PDB file of C-alpha atoms in Angstrom:
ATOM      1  CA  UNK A 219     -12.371  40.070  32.551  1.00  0.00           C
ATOM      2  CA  UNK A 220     -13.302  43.877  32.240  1.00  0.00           C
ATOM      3  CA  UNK A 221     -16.080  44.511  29.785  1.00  0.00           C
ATOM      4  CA  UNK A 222     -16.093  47.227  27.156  1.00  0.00           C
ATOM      5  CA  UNK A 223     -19.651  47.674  27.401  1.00  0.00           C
ATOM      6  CA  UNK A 224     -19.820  50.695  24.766  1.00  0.00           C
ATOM      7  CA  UNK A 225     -17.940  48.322  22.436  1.00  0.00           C
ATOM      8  CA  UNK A 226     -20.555  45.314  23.560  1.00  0.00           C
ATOM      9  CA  UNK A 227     -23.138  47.657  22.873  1.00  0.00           C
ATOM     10  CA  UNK A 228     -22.566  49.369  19.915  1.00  0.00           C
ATOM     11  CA  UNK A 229     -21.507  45.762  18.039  1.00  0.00           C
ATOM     12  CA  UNK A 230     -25.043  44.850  19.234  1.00  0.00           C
ATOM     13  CA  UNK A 231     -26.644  47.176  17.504  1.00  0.00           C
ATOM     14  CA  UNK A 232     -24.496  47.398  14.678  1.00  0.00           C
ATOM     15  CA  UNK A 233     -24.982  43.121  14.000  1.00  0.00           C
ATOM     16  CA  UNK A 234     -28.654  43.752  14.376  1.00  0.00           C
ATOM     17  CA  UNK A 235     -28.607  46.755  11.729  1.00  0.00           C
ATOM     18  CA  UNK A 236     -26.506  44.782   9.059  1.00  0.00           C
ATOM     19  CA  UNK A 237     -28.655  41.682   9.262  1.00  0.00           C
ATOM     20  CA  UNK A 238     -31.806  44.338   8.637  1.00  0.00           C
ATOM     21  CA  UNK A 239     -33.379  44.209  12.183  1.00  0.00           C
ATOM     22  CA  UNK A 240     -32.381  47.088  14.440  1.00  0.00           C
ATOM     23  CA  UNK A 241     -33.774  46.776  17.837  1.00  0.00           C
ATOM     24  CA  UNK A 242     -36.041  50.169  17.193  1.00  0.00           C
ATOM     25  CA  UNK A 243     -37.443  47.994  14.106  1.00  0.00           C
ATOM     26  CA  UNK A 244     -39.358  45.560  16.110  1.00  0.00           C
ATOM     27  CA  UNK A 245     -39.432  46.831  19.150  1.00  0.00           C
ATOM     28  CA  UNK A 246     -42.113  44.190  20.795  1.00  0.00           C
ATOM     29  CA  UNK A 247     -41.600  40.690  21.827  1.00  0.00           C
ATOM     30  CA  UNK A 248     -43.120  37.152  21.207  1.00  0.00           C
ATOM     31  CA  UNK A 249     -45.208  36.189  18.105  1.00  0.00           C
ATOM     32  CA  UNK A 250     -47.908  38.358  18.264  1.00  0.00           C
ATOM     33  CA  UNK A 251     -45.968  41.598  18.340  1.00  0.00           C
ATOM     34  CA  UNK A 252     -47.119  42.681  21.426  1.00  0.00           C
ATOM     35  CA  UNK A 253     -45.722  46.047  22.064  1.00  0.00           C
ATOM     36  CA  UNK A 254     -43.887  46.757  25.066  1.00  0.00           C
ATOM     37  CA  UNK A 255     -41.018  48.669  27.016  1.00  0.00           C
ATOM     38  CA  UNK A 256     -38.564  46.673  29.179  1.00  0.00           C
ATOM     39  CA  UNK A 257     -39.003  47.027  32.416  1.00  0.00           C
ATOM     40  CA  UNK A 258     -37.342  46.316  35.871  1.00  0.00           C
ATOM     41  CA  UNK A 259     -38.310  43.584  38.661  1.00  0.00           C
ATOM     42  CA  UNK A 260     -39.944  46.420  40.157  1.00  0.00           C
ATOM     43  CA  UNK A 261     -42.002  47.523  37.152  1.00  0.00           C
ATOM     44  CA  UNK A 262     -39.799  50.835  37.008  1.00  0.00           C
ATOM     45  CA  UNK A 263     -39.181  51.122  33.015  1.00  0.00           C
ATOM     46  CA  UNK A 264     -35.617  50.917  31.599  1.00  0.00           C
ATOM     47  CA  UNK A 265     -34.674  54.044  29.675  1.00  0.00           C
ATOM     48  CA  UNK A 266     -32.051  55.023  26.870  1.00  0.00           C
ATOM     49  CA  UNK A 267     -29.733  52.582  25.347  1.00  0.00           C
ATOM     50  CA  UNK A 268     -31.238  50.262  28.231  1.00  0.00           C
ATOM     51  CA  UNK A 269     -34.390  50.149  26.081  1.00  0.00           C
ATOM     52  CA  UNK A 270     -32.616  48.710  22.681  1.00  0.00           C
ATOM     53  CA  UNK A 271     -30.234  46.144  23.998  1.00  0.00           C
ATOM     54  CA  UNK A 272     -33.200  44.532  25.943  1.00  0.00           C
ATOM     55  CA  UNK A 273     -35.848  44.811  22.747  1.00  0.00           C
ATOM     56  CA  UNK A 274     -32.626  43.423  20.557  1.00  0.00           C
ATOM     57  CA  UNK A 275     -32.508  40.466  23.243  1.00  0.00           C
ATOM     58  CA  UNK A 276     -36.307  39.836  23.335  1.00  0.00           C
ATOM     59  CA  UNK A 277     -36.323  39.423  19.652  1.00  0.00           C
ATOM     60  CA  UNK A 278     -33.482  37.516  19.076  1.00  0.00           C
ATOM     61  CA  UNK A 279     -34.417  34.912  21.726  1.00  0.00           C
ATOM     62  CA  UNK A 280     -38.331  35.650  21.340  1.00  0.00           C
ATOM     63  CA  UNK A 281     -39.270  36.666  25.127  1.00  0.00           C
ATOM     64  CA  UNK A 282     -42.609  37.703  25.867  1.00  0.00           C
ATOM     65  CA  UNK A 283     -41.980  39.068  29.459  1.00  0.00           C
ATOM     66  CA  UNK A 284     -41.417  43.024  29.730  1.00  0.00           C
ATOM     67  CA  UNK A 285     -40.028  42.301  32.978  1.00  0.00           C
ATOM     68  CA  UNK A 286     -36.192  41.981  33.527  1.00  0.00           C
ATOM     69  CA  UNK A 287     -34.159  41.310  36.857  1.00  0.00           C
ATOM     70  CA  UNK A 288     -30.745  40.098  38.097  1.00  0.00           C
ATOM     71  CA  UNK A 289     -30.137  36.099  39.369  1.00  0.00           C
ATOM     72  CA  UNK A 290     -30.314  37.649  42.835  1.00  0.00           C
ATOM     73  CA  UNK A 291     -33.811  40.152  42.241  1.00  0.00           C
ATOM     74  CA  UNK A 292     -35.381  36.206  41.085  1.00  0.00           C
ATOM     75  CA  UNK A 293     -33.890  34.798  44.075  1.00  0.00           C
ATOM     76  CA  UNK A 294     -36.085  37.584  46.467  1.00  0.00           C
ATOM     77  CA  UNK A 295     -38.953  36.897  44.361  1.00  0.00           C
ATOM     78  CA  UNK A 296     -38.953  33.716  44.998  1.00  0.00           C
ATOM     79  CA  UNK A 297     -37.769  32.763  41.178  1.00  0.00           C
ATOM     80  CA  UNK A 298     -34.499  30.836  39.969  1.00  0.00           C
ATOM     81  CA  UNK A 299     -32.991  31.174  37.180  1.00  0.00           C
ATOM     82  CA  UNK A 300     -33.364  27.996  34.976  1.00  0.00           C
ATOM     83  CA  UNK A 301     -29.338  26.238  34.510  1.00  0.00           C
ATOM     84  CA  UNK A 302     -28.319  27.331  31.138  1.00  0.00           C
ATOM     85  CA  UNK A 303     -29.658  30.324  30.678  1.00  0.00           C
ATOM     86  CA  UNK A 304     -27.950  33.559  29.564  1.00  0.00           C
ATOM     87  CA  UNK A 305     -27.930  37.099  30.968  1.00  0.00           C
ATOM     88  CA  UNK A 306     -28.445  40.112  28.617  1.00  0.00           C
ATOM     89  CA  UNK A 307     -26.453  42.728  29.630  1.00  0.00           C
ATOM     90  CA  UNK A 308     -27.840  46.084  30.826  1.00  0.00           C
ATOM     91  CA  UNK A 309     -25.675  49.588  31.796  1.00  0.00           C
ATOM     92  CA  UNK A 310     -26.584  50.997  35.183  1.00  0.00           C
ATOM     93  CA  UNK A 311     -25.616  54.639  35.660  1.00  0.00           C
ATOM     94  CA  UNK A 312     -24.408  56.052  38.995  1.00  0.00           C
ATOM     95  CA  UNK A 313     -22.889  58.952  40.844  1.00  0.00           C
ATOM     96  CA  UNK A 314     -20.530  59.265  43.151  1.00  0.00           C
ATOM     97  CA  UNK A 315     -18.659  61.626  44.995  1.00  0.00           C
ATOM     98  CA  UNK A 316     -14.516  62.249  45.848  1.00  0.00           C
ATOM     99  CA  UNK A 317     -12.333  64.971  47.095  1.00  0.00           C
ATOM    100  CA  UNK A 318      -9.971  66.738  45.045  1.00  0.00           C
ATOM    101  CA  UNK A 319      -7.657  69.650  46.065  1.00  0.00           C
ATOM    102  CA  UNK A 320      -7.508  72.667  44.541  1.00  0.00           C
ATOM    103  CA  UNK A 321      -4.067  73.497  42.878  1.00  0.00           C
ATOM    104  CA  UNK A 322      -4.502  77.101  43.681  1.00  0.00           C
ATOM    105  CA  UNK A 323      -5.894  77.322  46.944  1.00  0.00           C
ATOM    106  CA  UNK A 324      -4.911  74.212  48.159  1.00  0.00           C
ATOM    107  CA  UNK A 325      -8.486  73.819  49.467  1.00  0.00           C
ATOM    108  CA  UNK A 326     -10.032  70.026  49.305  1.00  0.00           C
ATOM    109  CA  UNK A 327     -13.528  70.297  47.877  1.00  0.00           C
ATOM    110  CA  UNK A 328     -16.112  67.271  47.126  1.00  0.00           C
ATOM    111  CA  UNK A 329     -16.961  66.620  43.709  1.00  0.00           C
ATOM    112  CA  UNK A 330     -19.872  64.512  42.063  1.00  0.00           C
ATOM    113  CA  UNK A 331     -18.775  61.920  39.040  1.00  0.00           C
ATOM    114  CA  UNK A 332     -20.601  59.700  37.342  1.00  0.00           C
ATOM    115  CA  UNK A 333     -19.769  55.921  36.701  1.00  0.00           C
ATOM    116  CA  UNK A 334     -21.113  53.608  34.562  1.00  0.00           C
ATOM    117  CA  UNK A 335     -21.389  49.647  35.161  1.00  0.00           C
ATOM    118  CA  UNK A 336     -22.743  46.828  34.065  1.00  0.00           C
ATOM    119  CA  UNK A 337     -25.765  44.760  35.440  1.00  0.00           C
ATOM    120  CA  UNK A 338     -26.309  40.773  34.167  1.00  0.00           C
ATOM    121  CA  UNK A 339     -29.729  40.261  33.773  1.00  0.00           C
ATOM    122  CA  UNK A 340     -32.345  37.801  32.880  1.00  0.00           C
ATOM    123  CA  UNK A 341     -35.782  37.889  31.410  1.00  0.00           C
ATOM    124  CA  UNK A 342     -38.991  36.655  33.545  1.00  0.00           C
ATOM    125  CA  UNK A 343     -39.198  34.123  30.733  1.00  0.00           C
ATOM    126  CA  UNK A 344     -35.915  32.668  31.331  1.00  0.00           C
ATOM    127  CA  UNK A 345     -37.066  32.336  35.128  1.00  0.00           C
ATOM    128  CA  UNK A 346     -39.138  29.915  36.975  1.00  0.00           C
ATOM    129  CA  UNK A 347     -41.665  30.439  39.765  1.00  0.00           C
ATOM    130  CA  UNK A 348     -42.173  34.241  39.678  1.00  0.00           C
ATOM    131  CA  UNK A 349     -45.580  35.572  40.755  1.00  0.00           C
ATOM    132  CA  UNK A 350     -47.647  35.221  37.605  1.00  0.00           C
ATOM    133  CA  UNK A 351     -48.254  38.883  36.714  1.00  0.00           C
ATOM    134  CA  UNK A 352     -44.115  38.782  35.822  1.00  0.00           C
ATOM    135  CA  UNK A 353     -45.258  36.116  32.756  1.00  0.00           C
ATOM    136  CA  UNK A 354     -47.976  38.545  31.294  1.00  0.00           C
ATOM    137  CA  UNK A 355     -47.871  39.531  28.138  1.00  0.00           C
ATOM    138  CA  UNK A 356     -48.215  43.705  27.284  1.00  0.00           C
ATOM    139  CA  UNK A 357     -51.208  44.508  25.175  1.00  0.00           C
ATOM    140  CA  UNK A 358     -51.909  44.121  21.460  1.00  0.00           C
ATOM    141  CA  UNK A 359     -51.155  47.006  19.475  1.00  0.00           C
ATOM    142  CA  UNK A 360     -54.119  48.974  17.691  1.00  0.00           C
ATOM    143  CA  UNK A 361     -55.302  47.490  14.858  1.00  0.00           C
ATOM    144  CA  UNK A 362     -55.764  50.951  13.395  1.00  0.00           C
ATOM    145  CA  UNK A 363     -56.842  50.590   9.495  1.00  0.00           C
ATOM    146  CA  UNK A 364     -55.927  53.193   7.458  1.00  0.00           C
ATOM    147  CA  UNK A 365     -58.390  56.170   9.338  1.00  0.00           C
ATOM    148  CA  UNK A 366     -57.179  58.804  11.213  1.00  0.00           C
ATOM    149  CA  UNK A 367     -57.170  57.885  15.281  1.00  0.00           C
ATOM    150  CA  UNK A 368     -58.805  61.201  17.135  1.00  0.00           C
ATOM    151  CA  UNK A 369     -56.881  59.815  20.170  1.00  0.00           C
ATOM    152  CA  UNK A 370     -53.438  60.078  18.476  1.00  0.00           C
ATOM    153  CA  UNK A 371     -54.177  63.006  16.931  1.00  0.00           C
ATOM    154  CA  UNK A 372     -54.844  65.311  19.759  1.00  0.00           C
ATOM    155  CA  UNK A 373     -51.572  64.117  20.914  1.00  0.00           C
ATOM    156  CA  UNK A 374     -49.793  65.161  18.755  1.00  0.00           C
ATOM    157  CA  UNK A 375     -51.476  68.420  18.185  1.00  0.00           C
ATOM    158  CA  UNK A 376     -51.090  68.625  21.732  1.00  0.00           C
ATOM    159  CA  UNK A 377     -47.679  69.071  21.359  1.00  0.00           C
ATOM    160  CA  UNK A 378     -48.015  72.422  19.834  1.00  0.00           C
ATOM    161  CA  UNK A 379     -46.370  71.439  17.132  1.00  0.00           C
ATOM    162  CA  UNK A 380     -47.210  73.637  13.580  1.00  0.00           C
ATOM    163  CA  UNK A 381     -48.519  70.101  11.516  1.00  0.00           C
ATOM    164  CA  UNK A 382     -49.783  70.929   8.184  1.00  0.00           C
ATOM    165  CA  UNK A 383     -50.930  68.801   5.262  1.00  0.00           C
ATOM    166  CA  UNK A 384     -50.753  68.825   1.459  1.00  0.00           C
ATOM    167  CA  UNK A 385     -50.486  66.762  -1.554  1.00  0.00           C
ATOM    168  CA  UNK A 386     -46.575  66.914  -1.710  1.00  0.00           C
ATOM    169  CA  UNK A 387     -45.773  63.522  -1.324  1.00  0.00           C
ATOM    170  CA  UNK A 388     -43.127  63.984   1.202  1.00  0.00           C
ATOM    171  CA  UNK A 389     -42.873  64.245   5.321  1.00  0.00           C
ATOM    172  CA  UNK A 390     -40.622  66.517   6.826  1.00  0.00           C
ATOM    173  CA  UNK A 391     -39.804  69.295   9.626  1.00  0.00           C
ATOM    174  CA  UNK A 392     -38.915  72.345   7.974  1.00  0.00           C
ATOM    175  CA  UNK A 393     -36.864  73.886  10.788  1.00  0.00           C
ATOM    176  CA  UNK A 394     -36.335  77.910   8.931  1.00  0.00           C
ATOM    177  CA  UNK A 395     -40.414  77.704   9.007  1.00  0.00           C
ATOM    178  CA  UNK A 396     -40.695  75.552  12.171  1.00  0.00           C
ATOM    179  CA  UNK A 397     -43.228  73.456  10.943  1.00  0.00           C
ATOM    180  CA  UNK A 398     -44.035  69.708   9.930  1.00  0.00           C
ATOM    181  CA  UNK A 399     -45.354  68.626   6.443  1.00  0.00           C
ATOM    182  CA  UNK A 400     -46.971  65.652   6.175  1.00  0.00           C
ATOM    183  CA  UNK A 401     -48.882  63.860   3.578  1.00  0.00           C
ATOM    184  CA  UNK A 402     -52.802  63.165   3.555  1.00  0.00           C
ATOM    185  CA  UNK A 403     -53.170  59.931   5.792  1.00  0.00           C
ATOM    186  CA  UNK A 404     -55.075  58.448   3.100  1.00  0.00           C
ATOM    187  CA  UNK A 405     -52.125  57.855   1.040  1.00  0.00           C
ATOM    188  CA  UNK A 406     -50.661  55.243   3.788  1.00  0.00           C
ATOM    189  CA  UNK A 407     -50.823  51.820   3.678  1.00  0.00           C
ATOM    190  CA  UNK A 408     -51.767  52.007   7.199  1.00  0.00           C
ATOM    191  CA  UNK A 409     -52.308  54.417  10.078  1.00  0.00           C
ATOM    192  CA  UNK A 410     -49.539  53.041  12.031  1.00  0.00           C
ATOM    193  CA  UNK A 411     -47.023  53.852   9.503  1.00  0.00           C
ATOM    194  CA  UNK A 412     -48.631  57.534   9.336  1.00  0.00           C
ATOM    195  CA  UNK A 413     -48.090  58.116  13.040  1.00  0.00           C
ATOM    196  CA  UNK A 414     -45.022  56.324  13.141  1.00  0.00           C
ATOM    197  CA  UNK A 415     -43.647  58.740  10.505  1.00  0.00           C
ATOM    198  CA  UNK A 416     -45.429  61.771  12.036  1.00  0.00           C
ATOM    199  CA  UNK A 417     -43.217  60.522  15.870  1.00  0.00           C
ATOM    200  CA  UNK A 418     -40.153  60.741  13.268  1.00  0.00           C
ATOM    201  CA  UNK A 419     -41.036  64.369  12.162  1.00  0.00           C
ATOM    202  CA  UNK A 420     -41.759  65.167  15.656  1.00  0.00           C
ATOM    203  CA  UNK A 421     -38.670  64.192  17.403  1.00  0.00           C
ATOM    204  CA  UNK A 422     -36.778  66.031  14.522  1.00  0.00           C
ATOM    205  CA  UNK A 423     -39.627  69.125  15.662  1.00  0.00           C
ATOM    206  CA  UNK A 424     -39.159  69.206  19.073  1.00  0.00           C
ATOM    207  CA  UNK A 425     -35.105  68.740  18.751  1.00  0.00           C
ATOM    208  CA  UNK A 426     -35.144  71.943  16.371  1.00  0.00           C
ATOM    209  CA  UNK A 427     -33.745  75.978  17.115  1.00  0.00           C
ATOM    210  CA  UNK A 428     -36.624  76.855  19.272  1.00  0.00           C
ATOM    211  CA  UNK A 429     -36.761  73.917  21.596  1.00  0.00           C
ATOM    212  CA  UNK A 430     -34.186  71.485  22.551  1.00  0.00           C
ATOM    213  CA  UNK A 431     -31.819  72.695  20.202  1.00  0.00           C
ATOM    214  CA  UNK A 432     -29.717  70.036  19.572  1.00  0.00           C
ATOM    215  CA  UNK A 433     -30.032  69.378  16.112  1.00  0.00           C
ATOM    216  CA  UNK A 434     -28.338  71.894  13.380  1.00  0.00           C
ATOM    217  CA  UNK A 435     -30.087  73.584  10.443  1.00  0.00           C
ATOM    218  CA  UNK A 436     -27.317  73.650   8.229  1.00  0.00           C
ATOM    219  CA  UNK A 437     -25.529  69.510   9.210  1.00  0.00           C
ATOM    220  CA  UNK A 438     -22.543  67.877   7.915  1.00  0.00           C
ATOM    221  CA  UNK A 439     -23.485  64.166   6.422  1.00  0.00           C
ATOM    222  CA  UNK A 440     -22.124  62.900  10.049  1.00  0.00           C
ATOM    223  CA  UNK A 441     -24.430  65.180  11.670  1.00  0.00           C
ATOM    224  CA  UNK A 442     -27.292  64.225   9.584  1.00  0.00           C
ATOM    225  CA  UNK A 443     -27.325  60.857  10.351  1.00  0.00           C
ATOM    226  CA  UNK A 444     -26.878  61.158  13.965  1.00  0.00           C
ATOM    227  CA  UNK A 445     -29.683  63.073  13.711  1.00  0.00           C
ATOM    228  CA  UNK A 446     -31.518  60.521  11.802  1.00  0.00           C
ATOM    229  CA  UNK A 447     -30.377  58.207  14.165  1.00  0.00           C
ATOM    230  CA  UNK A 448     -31.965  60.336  17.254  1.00  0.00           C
ATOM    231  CA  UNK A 449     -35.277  60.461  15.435  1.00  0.00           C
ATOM    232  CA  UNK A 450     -36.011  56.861  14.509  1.00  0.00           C
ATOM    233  CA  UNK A 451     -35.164  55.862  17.599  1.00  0.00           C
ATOM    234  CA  UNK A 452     -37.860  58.773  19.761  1.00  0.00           C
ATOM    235  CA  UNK A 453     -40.265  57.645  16.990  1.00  0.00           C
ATOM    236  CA  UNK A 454     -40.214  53.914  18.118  1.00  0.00           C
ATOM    237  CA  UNK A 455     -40.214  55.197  21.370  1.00  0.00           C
ATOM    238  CA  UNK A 456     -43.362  57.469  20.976  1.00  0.00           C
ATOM    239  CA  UNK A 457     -45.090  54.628  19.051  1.00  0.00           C
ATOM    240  CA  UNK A 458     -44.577  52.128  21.921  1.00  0.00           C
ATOM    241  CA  UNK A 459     -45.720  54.493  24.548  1.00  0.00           C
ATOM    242  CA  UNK A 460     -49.131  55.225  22.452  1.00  0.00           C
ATOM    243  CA  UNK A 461     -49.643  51.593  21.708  1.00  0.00           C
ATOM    244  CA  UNK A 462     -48.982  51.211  17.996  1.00  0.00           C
ATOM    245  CA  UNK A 463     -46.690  49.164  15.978  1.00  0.00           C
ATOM    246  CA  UNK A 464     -43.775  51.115  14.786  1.00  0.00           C
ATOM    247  CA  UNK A 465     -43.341  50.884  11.089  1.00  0.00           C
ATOM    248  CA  UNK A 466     -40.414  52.667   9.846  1.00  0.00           C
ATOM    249  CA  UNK A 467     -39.237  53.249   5.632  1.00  0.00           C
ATOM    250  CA  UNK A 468     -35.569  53.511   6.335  1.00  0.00           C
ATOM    251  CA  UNK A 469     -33.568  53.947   3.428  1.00  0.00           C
ATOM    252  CA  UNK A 470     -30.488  52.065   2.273  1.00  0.00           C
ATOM    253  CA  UNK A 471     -28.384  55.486   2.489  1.00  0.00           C
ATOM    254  CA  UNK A 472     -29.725  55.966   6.476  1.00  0.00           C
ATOM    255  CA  UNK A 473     -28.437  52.888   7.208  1.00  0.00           C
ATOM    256  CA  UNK A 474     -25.449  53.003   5.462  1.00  0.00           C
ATOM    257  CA  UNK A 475     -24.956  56.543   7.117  1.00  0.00           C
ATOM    258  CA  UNK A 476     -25.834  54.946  10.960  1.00  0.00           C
ATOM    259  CA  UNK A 477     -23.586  51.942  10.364  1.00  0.00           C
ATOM    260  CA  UNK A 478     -20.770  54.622   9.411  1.00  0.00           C
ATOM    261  CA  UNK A 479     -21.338  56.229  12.199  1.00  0.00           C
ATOM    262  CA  UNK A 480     -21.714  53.563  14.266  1.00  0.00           C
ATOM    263  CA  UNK A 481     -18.136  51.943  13.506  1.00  0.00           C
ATOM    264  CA  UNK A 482     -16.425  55.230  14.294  1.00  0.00           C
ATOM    265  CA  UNK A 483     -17.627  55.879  16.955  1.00  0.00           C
ATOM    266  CA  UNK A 484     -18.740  53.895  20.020  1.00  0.00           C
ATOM    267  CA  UNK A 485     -20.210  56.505  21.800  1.00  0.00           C
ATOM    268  CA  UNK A 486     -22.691  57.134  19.143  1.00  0.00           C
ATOM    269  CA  UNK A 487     -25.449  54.861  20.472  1.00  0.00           C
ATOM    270  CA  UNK A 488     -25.794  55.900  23.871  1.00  0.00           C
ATOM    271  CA  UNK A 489     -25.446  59.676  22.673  1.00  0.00           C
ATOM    272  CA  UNK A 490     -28.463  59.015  20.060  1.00  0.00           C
ATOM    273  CA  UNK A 491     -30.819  56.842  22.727  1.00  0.00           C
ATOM    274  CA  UNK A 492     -29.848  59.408  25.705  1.00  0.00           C
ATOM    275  CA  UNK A 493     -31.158  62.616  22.792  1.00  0.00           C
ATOM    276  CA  UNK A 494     -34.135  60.305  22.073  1.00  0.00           C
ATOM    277  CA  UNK A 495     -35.252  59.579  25.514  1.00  0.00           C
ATOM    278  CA  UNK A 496     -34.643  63.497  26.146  1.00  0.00           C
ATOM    279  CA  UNK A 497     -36.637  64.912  23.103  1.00  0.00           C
ATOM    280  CA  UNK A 498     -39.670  62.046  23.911  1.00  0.00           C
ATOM    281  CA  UNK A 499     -39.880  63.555  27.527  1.00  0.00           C
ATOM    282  CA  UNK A 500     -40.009  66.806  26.787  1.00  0.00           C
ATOM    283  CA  UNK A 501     -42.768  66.151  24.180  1.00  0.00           C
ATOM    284  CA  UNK A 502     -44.646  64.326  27.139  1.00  0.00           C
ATOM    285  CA  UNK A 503     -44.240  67.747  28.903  1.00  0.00           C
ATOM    286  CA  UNK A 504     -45.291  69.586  26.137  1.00  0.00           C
ATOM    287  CA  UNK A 505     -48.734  67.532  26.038  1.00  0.00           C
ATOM    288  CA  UNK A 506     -49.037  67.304  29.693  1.00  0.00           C
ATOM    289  CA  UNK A 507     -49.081  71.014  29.989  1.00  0.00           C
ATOM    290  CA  UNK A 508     -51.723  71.762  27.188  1.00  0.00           C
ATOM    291  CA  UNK A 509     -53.983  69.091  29.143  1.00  0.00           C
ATOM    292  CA  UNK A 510     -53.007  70.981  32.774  1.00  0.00           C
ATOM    293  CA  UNK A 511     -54.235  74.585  30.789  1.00  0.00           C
ATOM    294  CA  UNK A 512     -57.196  72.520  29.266  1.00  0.00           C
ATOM    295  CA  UNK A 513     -58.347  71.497  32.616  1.00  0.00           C
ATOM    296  CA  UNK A 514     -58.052  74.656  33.978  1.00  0.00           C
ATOM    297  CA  UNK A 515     -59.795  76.365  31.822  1.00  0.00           C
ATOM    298  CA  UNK A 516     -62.634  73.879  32.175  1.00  0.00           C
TER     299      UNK A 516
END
């Protein structure tokens, strides 16, 4: 039977949203919320909508392993899959390339396209006799208090990003002034909710007129929750990749707005993870060439 695996995915996430637990909600596994990106028998890390079908998976059936492969990667490992267990389903992208004649000239010329498939696959947990580094768990998240983390901060001023703080209970990205407003970290309940917002602003920041420029200043409602969408998700994203526990206030009208979207549209998901994944690598760039400069100038 041919899978619809937009359709598999997208009723995925929209199950997980209306029960209150999107997959960029939680994105860790096992009881001690140990934060961690999926990753491939090889240790090469999933990206995109890869990322939240496989957290979804680890916290509905409470995995601990980061470490996902097929029945036959266990097999060269020297693992087997225990009888009875189920594969989560994973999308693995491709290119390939045909010949196509030209109407006009009648020439034949060769022509990349890109396919889409799906891959079964199982969690290390669901797998017996792997080597034993396959069963480890990631690290604990920060316990980070309600102070301000130097580490996380030079991060994110690293970006370049125009961050500026008042009293004005509100965070935002003001994209006409191109900058961030945030409030005074002391007002948090905790730091990792500050830094989880600040990712949130960010991804909004670095998707704005002067950089990626894919989000509009002036949005329809549609727009603006795709592009609410976009940034929750490069938030979690950026908090699991600096080793904090994503913590995110979304409203009842965001979610009402996603789920919207969601249902018309089964593209929406893989359109919002591929923007995230985009807009959280070219932040990495960002802060990878302020350190490059620093060094240099050192």
């Amino acid at each position: 039977m041919k899978i619809d695996i937009k359709a598999h995915v997208t009723n995925t996430i929209i199950k997980q949203i209306e029960e209150g637990t999107p997959p960029w909600r939680k994105p860790w596994t096992g009881d001690a919320a140990a934060v961690a990106f999926p990753k491939r028998h090889n240790g090469e890390q999933y990206r995109g909508v890869n990322i939240l079908m496989l957290w979804a998976s680890a916290s509905i059936s409470n995995f601990h392993s980061a470490r996902w492969m097929t029945y036959r990667q266990a097999l060269a490992l020297g693992g087997c899959v225990r009888k009875g267990e189920k594969a989560t389903r994973s999308v693995y992208y491709g290119t390939y390339q045909r010949e196509q004649e030209d109407t006009d000239s009648g020439e034949v010329e060769t022509r990349q396209s890109r396919f889409a498939k799906v891959n079964n696959v199982f969690n290390a947990d669901q797998i017996d006799d792997l080597p034993e580094e396959y069963y480890q768990r990631p690290a604990p998240p920060r316990d980070l208090g309600t102070k301000a983390d130097p580490e996380l901060g030079a991060f994110f001023a690293d970006t370049g990003a125009n961050i500026i703080t008042t009293d004005e209970p509100r965070a935002y990205f003001h994209p006409m002034k191109d900058l961030i407003h945030m409030p005074p970290i002391a007002t948090f309940y905790d730091a990792s909710r500050y830094y989880g917002v600040l990712g949130h602003e960010t991804t909004h920041w670095v998707c704005g007129p002067k950089r990626l420029n894919t989000q509009k200043i002036h949005s329809t409602k549609r727009e603006y929750a795709f592009d609410e969408l976009v940034a929750e998700i490069g938030a979690a994203f950026l908090a699991v990749q600096l080793g904090v526990t994503p913590d995110f206030a979304q409203t009842a009208a965001y979610i009402e707005g996603w789920l919207r979207a969601l249902k018309n549209d089964k593209d929406l998901i893989f359109k919002a993870a591929a923007e995230a994944q985009k807009a959280v690598d070219y932040i990495n760039e960002l802060v990878a060439k302020r350190a490059t400069r620093a060094s240099a100038v050192a």
